[in-house]
Coordinates of C-alpha atoms in Angstrom, one line a residue:
M1 CA 273.7 131.3 -14.6
P2 CA 274.0 133.6 -11.7
P3 CA 276.0 132.8 -8.5
T4 CA 273.0 132.7 -6.3
D5 CA 271.4 130.2 -8.8
H6 CA 274.7 127.9 -8.9
H7 CA 274.9 128.1 -5.2
G8 CA 271.3 126.9 -4.6
S9 CA 271.6 124.4 -7.2
F10 CA 274.8 123.0 -5.3
L11 CA 272.8 123.0 -1.9
N12 CA 270.1 121.2 -3.2
R13 CA 272.3 118.4 -4.7
I14 CA 274.0 118.2 -1.4
S15 CA 270.7 117.8 0.5
I16 CA 269.5 115.2 -2.1
R17 CA 272.9 113.3 -1.5
R18 CA 272.5 113.5 2.4
N19 CA 269.1 112.1 2.3
Q20 CA 270.2 109.3 0.1
I21 CA 273.0 108.4 2.3
T22 CA 270.7 108.5 5.5
N23 CA 268.0 106.2 3.6
M24 CA 271.1 103.7 3.0
D25 CA 272.2 104.0 6.7
V26 CA 268.6 103.2 7.6
N27 CA 268.4 100.4 5.3
H28 CA 271.6 98.9 6.3
E29 CA 270.8 99.1 9.9
Q30 CA 267.5 97.6 9.1
E31 CA 269.3 94.7 7.4
L32 CA 271.7 94.3 10.3
E33 CA 268.7 94.0 12.6
E34 CA 266.9 91.4 10.4
L35 CA 269.9 89.2 10.2
E36 CA 270.6 89.5 13.9
L37 CA 267.1 88.4 14.7
F38 CA 267.3 85.7 12.3
Q39 CA 270.3 84.2 14.0
K40 CA 268.7 84.5 17.4
H41 CA 265.8 82.6 16.2
V42 CA 267.7 79.7 14.8
T43 CA 269.7 79.6 17.9
D44 CA 266.8 79.8 20.1
R45 CA 264.8 77.1 18.3
F46 CA 267.6 74.6 18.4
M47 CA 268.5 75.2 21.9
Q48 CA 265.0 74.4 22.8
L49 CA 265.6 71.1 21.1
L50 CA 269.0 70.7 22.8
Q51 CA 267.8 71.9 26.3
Q52 CA 265.0 69.4 26.2
N53 CA 267.1 66.5 25.9
Q54 CA 269.5 67.8 28.4
T55 CA 266.6 68.1 31.1
Q56 CA 265.7 64.5 30.4
E57 CA 269.2 63.4 31.0
T58 CA 269.1 65.1 34.4
T59 CA 265.8 63.3 35.5
E60 CA 265.7 60.1 33.8
T61 CA 268.0 57.3 32.8
R62 CA 270.2 57.8 29.9
A63 CA 268.2 55.3 27.6
Q64 CA 265.1 57.2 28.4
A65 CA 266.8 60.4 27.4
Q66 CA 268.0 59.1 24.4
S67 CA 264.5 58.0 23.6
Q68 CA 263.4 61.4 23.9
L69 CA 266.1 62.8 21.5
L70 CA 265.4 60.4 18.6
S71 CA 261.7 59.5 19.1
I72 CA 259.1 60.1 16.2
S73 CA 257.8 63.0 18.2
W74 CA 261.4 64.5 18.4
F75 CA 261.7 64.4 14.7
Q76 CA 258.2 66.0 14.3
K77 CA 259.5 68.8 16.5
L78 CA 262.9 69.1 14.4
L79 CA 261.0 69.3 10.9
D80 CA 258.7 72.1 12.6
T81 CA 262.0 73.7 13.7
Y82 CA 263.3 73.9 10.2
L83 CA 260.3 74.9 8.7
C84 CA 260.2 77.8 10.8
C85 CA 263.7 78.8 10.1
E86 CA 263.0 78.3 6.2
S87 CA 260.2 80.6 6.4
E88 CA 262.2 83.3 8.0
F89 CA 265.1 82.7 5.8
K90 CA 263.0 83.3 2.5
A91 CA 261.5 86.6 4.3
V92 CA 265.1 88.0 5.0
L93 CA 266.2 86.8 1.5
I94 CA 263.5 88.2 -0.7
I95 CA 260.9 90.4 1.0
N96 CA 262.0 94.3 0.4
R97 CA 265.3 93.3 -1.0
D98 CA 267.1 94.8 -3.9
A99 CA 267.1 91.7 -6.2
S100 CA 270.3 93.0 -8.1
C101 CA 272.5 91.9 -5.1
F102 CA 271.7 88.2 -6.2
S103 CA 273.9 88.8 -9.1
K104 CA 276.9 90.1 -7.2
A105 CA 279.5 88.3 -5.3
P106 CA 279.1 86.4 -3.0
L107 CA 275.7 85.6 -3.5
D108 CA 276.2 84.7 -7.2
R109 CA 278.1 81.8 -6.0
L110 CA 276.4 80.9 -2.8
L111 CA 272.8 80.8 -3.9
P112 CA 273.4 78.4 -6.7
D113 CA 275.2 76.4 -4.2
H114 CA 272.3 76.4 -1.8
L115 CA 269.8 75.6 -4.5
D116 CA 271.9 72.6 -5.6
R117 CA 271.9 71.3 -2.0
T118 CA 268.0 71.9 -1.9
V119 CA 267.7 69.6 -4.9
K120 CA 269.9 66.8 -3.1
A121 CA 267.7 67.2 -0.3
L122 CA 264.6 66.5 -2.3
D123 CA 266.1 63.1 -3.2
I124 CA 266.7 62.4 0.4
C125 CA 263.1 63.1 1.3
N126 CA 261.9 60.9 -1.3
A127 CA 264.3 58.1 0.0
I128 CA 263.0 59.0 3.6
T129 CA 259.2 58.7 2.8
H130 CA 260.3 55.1 1.4
G131 CA 261.9 54.5 4.6
I132 CA 259.0 55.4 6.8
E133 CA 256.8 53.3 4.5
L134 CA 259.2 50.4 5.5
V135 CA 259.1 51.0 9.3
R136 CA 255.3 51.1 8.8
H137 CA 255.5 47.7 7.5
W138 CA 257.6 46.5 10.4
S139 CA 255.1 47.9 12.8
R140 CA 252.3 46.0 11.1
L141 CA 254.4 42.9 11.5
A142 CA 255.0 43.6 15.1
Q143 CA 251.4 44.2 15.6
I144 CA 250.7 40.6 14.2
A145 CA 252.9 39.1 17.0
V146 CA 251.3 41.3 19.7
D147 CA 247.8 40.0 18.6
A148 CA 248.9 36.6 18.6
L149 CA 250.6 36.7 22.1
E150 CA 248.0 38.7 23.8
Q151 CA 245.7 35.5 23.5
R152 CA 245.2 33.6 26.8
P153 CA 246.2 30.9 27.1
I154 CA 249.1 31.1 25.0
V155 CA 249.2 28.1 22.8
E156 CA 251.5 26.8 20.2
G157 CA 249.6 28.0 17.3
H158 CA 249.7 31.6 18.6
V159 CA 253.6 31.4 19.2
R160 CA 254.0 29.9 15.7
R161 CA 252.1 32.9 14.2
A162 CA 254.2 35.4 16.3
K163 CA 257.4 33.9 15.4
R164 CA 256.7 34.1 11.9
A165 CA 255.9 37.7 12.0
L166 CA 258.9 38.5 13.9
N167 CA 261.3 36.5 12.0
T168 CA 260.0 38.2 9.0
L169 CA 260.4 41.7 10.8
L170 CA 264.2 40.9 11.8
T171 CA 265.1 39.6 8.4
S172 CA 263.9 42.5 6.8
M173 CA 265.9 44.6 9.3
M174 CA 268.8 42.8 8.5
V175 CA 268.6 42.5 4.4
D176 CA 270.2 45.1 2.2
E177 CA 268.7 48.4 2.6
K178 CA 268.2 49.0 -1.3
E179 CA 266.1 45.8 -1.3
N180 CA 263.8 47.0 1.2
S181 CA 263.7 50.3 -0.4
Q182 CA 262.6 48.5 -3.5
L183 CA 260.2 46.4 -1.8
V184 CA 258.0 49.6 -0.5
G185 CA 259.0 51.9 -3.1
K186 CA 256.0 51.4 -5.6
S187 CA 253.3 52.0 -2.7
A188 CA 255.3 55.1 -1.5
E189 CA 255.6 56.6 -5.0
R190 CA 251.8 56.2 -5.3
M191 CA 251.3 57.9 -2.3
W192 CA 254.0 60.5 -2.0
S193 CA 255.6 61.3 -5.5
I194 CA 254.6 64.6 -7.0
G195 CA 254.9 63.4 -10.4
R196 CA 255.4 65.7 -13.4
R197 CA 252.4 68.0 -13.0
G198 CA 254.4 71.2 -12.5
A199 CA 254.5 71.5 -8.7
A200 CA 257.8 73.1 -9.1
G201 CA 256.5 76.6 -10.0
P202 CA 257.9 78.7 -13.1
T203 CA 259.5 76.6 -15.8
T204 CA 261.2 79.3 -17.9
V205 CA 264.5 79.9 -16.0
N206 CA 266.8 79.6 -18.8
H207 CA 270.4 78.6 -17.4
N208 CA 269.0 78.1 -14.0
Q209 CA 266.6 75.5 -15.0
K210 CA 269.1 72.6 -14.7
F211 CA 268.9 73.0 -10.9
M212 CA 265.1 72.1 -11.1
T213 CA 265.2 68.9 -13.1
R214 CA 266.0 66.3 -10.4
S215 CA 263.3 67.8 -8.0
F216 CA 260.5 65.9 -10.2
S217 CA 262.2 62.5 -9.5
T218 CA 259.8 59.9 -7.7
C219 CA 262.3 57.7 -6.4
V220 CA 266.1 57.3 -6.2
S221 CA 268.1 55.0 -8.3
K222 CA 269.5 51.6 -7.6
S223 CA 273.0 53.3 -7.5
W224 CA 271.9 56.1 -5.1
S225 CA 273.7 56.4 -1.7
A226 CA 272.4 58.5 1.3
S227 CA 275.8 58.9 2.7
K228 CA 277.2 60.1 -0.5
Q229 CA 274.2 62.5 -0.9
I230 CA 275.1 64.1 2.6
Q231 CA 278.9 64.3 1.6
A232 CA 277.8 66.0 -1.7
M233 CA 275.6 68.5 0.2
S234 CA 278.3 69.4 2.6
T235 CA 281.0 69.9 -0.3
N236 CA 281.9 73.8 -0.4
L237 CA 279.8 74.6 2.9
V238 CA 282.4 77.1 4.1
A239 CA 281.6 79.9 6.7
P240 CA 281.8 83.3 5.2
R241 CA 284.9 85.3 5.9
G242 CA 285.7 88.9 6.2
G243 CA 282.8 91.5 5.5
E244 CA 280.4 88.7 4.3
P245 CA 279.1 88.0 7.8
T246 CA 277.1 91.4 7.7
G247 CA 275.3 90.8 4.3
L248 CA 273.3 88.0 3.0
A249 CA 276.2 85.4 2.9
L250 CA 275.6 84.5 6.4
P251 CA 271.9 83.4 6.4
V252 CA 272.5 81.6 3.3
Y253 CA 275.2 79.7 5.1
I254 CA 273.2 79.1 8.2
M255 CA 270.3 77.8 6.0
S256 CA 272.5 75.5 4.1
S257 CA 273.9 74.2 7.2
I258 CA 270.7 73.3 9.2
L259 CA 269.4 72.0 5.9
V260 CA 272.4 69.3 5.9
F261 CA 272.1 68.9 9.5
V262 CA 268.2 67.9 9.3
M263 CA 268.9 65.7 6.2
W264 CA 271.8 64.1 8.2
T265 CA 269.6 63.3 11.0
L266 CA 266.7 61.7 9.0
V267 CA 269.2 59.5 7.2
A268 CA 270.8 58.4 10.2
A269 CA 267.4 57.6 11.8
V270 CA 265.2 56.2 9.0
P271 CA 266.1 53.3 6.9
S272 CA 267.9 54.7 3.6
P273 CA 270.0 53.2 1.2
E274 CA 273.9 53.0 1.8
R275 CA 274.4 54.9 4.9
A276 CA 278.0 53.6 5.8
G277 CA 280.5 56.3 7.1
L278 CA 277.6 58.8 7.9
G279 CA 279.1 60.0 10.9
A280 CA 282.1 61.5 9.4
H281 CA 280.6 63.6 6.8
F282 CA 279.4 66.8 8.4
Q283 CA 281.1 69.3 10.6
L284 CA 280.2 72.8 11.8
P285 CA 282.6 75.3 12.9
R286 CA 282.4 75.7 16.8
N287 CA 283.0 79.4 17.1
L288 CA 279.6 80.4 15.8
T289 CA 277.0 81.0 18.5
W290 CA 273.9 79.8 16.4
A291 CA 275.8 76.7 15.5
H292 CA 276.4 75.6 19.3
P293 CA 273.0 73.8 19.9
V294 CA 273.3 72.3 16.5
I295 CA 276.6 70.9 17.2
G296 CA 275.6 69.6 20.5
L297 CA 272.7 67.7 19.0
Q298 CA 275.0 66.6 16.1
D299 CA 277.6 65.1 18.6
K300 CA 274.9 63.3 20.6
I301 CA 273.5 61.8 17.5
G302 CA 276.9 61.0 16.1
E303 CA 277.9 59.0 19.2
E304 CA 274.8 56.9 18.8
W305 CA 275.2 56.3 15.2
K306 CA 279.1 55.2 15.6
K307 CA 278.0 52.8 18.2
K308 CA 275.2 51.3 16.3
E309 CA 277.2 51.4 12.9
K310 CA 279.8 48.6 14.1
K311 CA 277.0 46.4 15.0
G312 CA 274.8 47.0 12.0
T313 CA 271.4 49.0 12.5
A314 CA 268.0 49.5 10.9
G315 CA 267.9 53.2 11.8
L316 CA 268.2 55.2 15.1
L317 CA 264.8 56.0 15.4
V318 CA 263.9 54.7 19.1
E319 CA 261.0 53.2 18.1
I320 CA 263.0 50.9 15.7
Q321 CA 265.4 50.1 18.3
V322 CA 262.7 49.0 20.7
I323 CA 260.8 46.8 18.4
E324 CA 264.3 45.1 17.4
K325 CA 265.3 44.5 21.1
V326 CA 261.7 43.2 22.0
A327 CA 261.3 41.1 18.8
S328 CA 264.7 39.5 19.5
S329 CA 263.8 38.6 22.9
L330 CA 260.1 37.2 22.0
V331 CA 261.8 35.0 19.3
E332 CA 263.9 33.5 22.1
F333 CA 261.0 32.7 23.9
A334 CA 259.1 31.1 20.7
D335 CA 262.2 28.9 20.1
G336 CA 262.2 27.5 23.6
F337 CA 258.2 27.5 24.1
E338 CA 256.8 24.6 25.9
F339 CA 253.0 24.3 26.9
P340 CA 251.8 25.3 29.5
V341 CA 253.9 28.4 30.0
G342 CA 254.8 29.1 33.7
D343 CA 253.3 31.9 35.7
E344 CA 256.9 33.6 35.9
K345 CA 257.5 33.3 32.4
A346 CA 253.9 34.3 31.3
D347 CA 254.4 37.5 33.3
E348 CA 257.7 38.3 31.6
V349 CA 256.3 37.8 28.0
A350 CA 253.1 39.7 28.9
G351 CA 255.4 42.7 29.8
Q352 CA 257.2 42.4 26.7
V353 CA 254.1 42.3 24.5
A354 CA 252.8 45.2 26.3
E355 CA 256.0 47.1 25.5
L356 CA 255.8 46.1 22.0
A357 CA 252.1 47.0 21.8
D358 CA 252.9 50.4 23.3
I359 CA 255.4 51.1 20.5
C360 CA 253.1 49.9 17.7
R361 CA 250.6 52.4 18.9
K362 CA 253.1 55.2 19.0
M363 CA 254.2 54.4 15.5
E364 CA 250.6 54.1 14.2
D365 CA 249.8 57.4 15.7
G366 CA 253.2 59.2 14.7
L367 CA 254.5 57.9 11.4
G368 CA 251.7 59.1 9.2
P369 CA 252.1 62.8 10.5
L370 CA 255.8 62.3 10.2
Q371 CA 255.4 61.2 6.7
L372 CA 253.2 64.3 6.0
Q373 CA 255.8 66.4 7.3
V374 CA 258.6 65.0 5.1
R375 CA 256.2 65.6 2.1
E376 CA 255.4 69.3 3.3
L377 CA 259.2 69.7 3.5
F378 CA 259.7 68.4 0.1
H379 CA 257.0 70.8 -1.3
R380 CA 258.3 73.8 0.7
M381 CA 261.5 73.3 -0.7
V382 CA 260.4 73.0 -4.3
R383 CA 258.2 76.2 -3.9
S384 CA 261.0 78.2 -2.3
R385 CA 263.5 77.3 -4.9
A386 CA 261.0 78.4 -7.7
E387 CA 260.6 81.7 -6.2
V388 CA 264.3 82.3 -5.6
L389 CA 264.8 81.1 -9.4
D390 CA 262.2 83.5 -10.6
V391 CA 264.0 86.3 -8.8
M392 CA 267.3 85.3 -10.3
D393 CA 265.9 85.0 -13.8
Q394 CA 264.3 88.4 -13.6
V395 CA 267.8 89.9 -12.7
G396 CA 269.4 87.9 -15.3
K397 CA 266.9 89.3 -17.9
I398 CA 267.7 92.9 -16.6
N399 CA 271.2 92.5 -16.8
T400 CA 271.4 91.1 -20.4
S401 CA 268.7 93.9 -21.7
V402 CA 269.9 95.9 -24.6
L403 CA 271.2 99.4 -23.4
Y404 CA 270.3 102.5 -25.7

């Protein structure tokens, strides 16, 4: 080959290599930008939830501020926040991504761990839907008492009817959570379980299929513990080190962390089997910017949990706390009832009945949509897992193909 031809060929190879490096640099910069944007959005969304509560604390009493933090409406916003983060995470993880990176360290370890946490979260969603159904039952009992005590004049028959309903309500709040869960389990299963009709997506996922089996469960077993489930989800949840934060390891860690936080919060608020020691299970590193608002919320909820856990509680949901407080007071009134009721006592009881009626309305309006959100969360996690498993399965087939 003449020298000029050799020289031209060499320059062509250098030019191609430079173009490849430039494209790699552009892709790397784009990836860093996407990851930074994802972290910023997670930070902003959870900061919004935290700042909303802090604003309430400066303008209202602490009890009212706590009501804002743990009310049904707040949990609706929390689930909306998580679903937004989950959609963006899936886009960062899959769209325009070289799937071969899923089989390389550290994703080959982190992704299966994250998918396993998702399976555990599906069990928690099942338990939470049963718990919400139980809370709706409590609301109906409270409404019976409201209807009876709104009658004028209040006579002994009205008081007896209200007392029976309120005693049933308070007894249900105090009994073992597993018994309550079994009580409402059948109706909740009929309404919310996805059954075995294949909502989980692709079924041919070879060795990854074991991660999908429990996602079809319609209810939790008698030995199931919400507290142990949260503990299992937080196992091996470690922040990336070294060069990993610049890659996909960081968004996987972020998504796993906020998944555990959301499940932990739901378990603390809604009646679930075996929640003892819940406050000690989950900690986030305080040196990460995106984690600051999550830790702020966690600290506030953790304080409330530790106070309520010592006394025993049916859940931190504000509406539950109000029903329990007002119901106890009205039972005391019923125990000492004498006809006719004095004007002062009648006004006091009327105020308590009005408060209970207001909470019943809020629960009637809010619990159905909240249950639907938990159901949407369940199905979203099933679909997302199926999509990730499908990509991992394709990578596995490529890696095991015969080379000629």
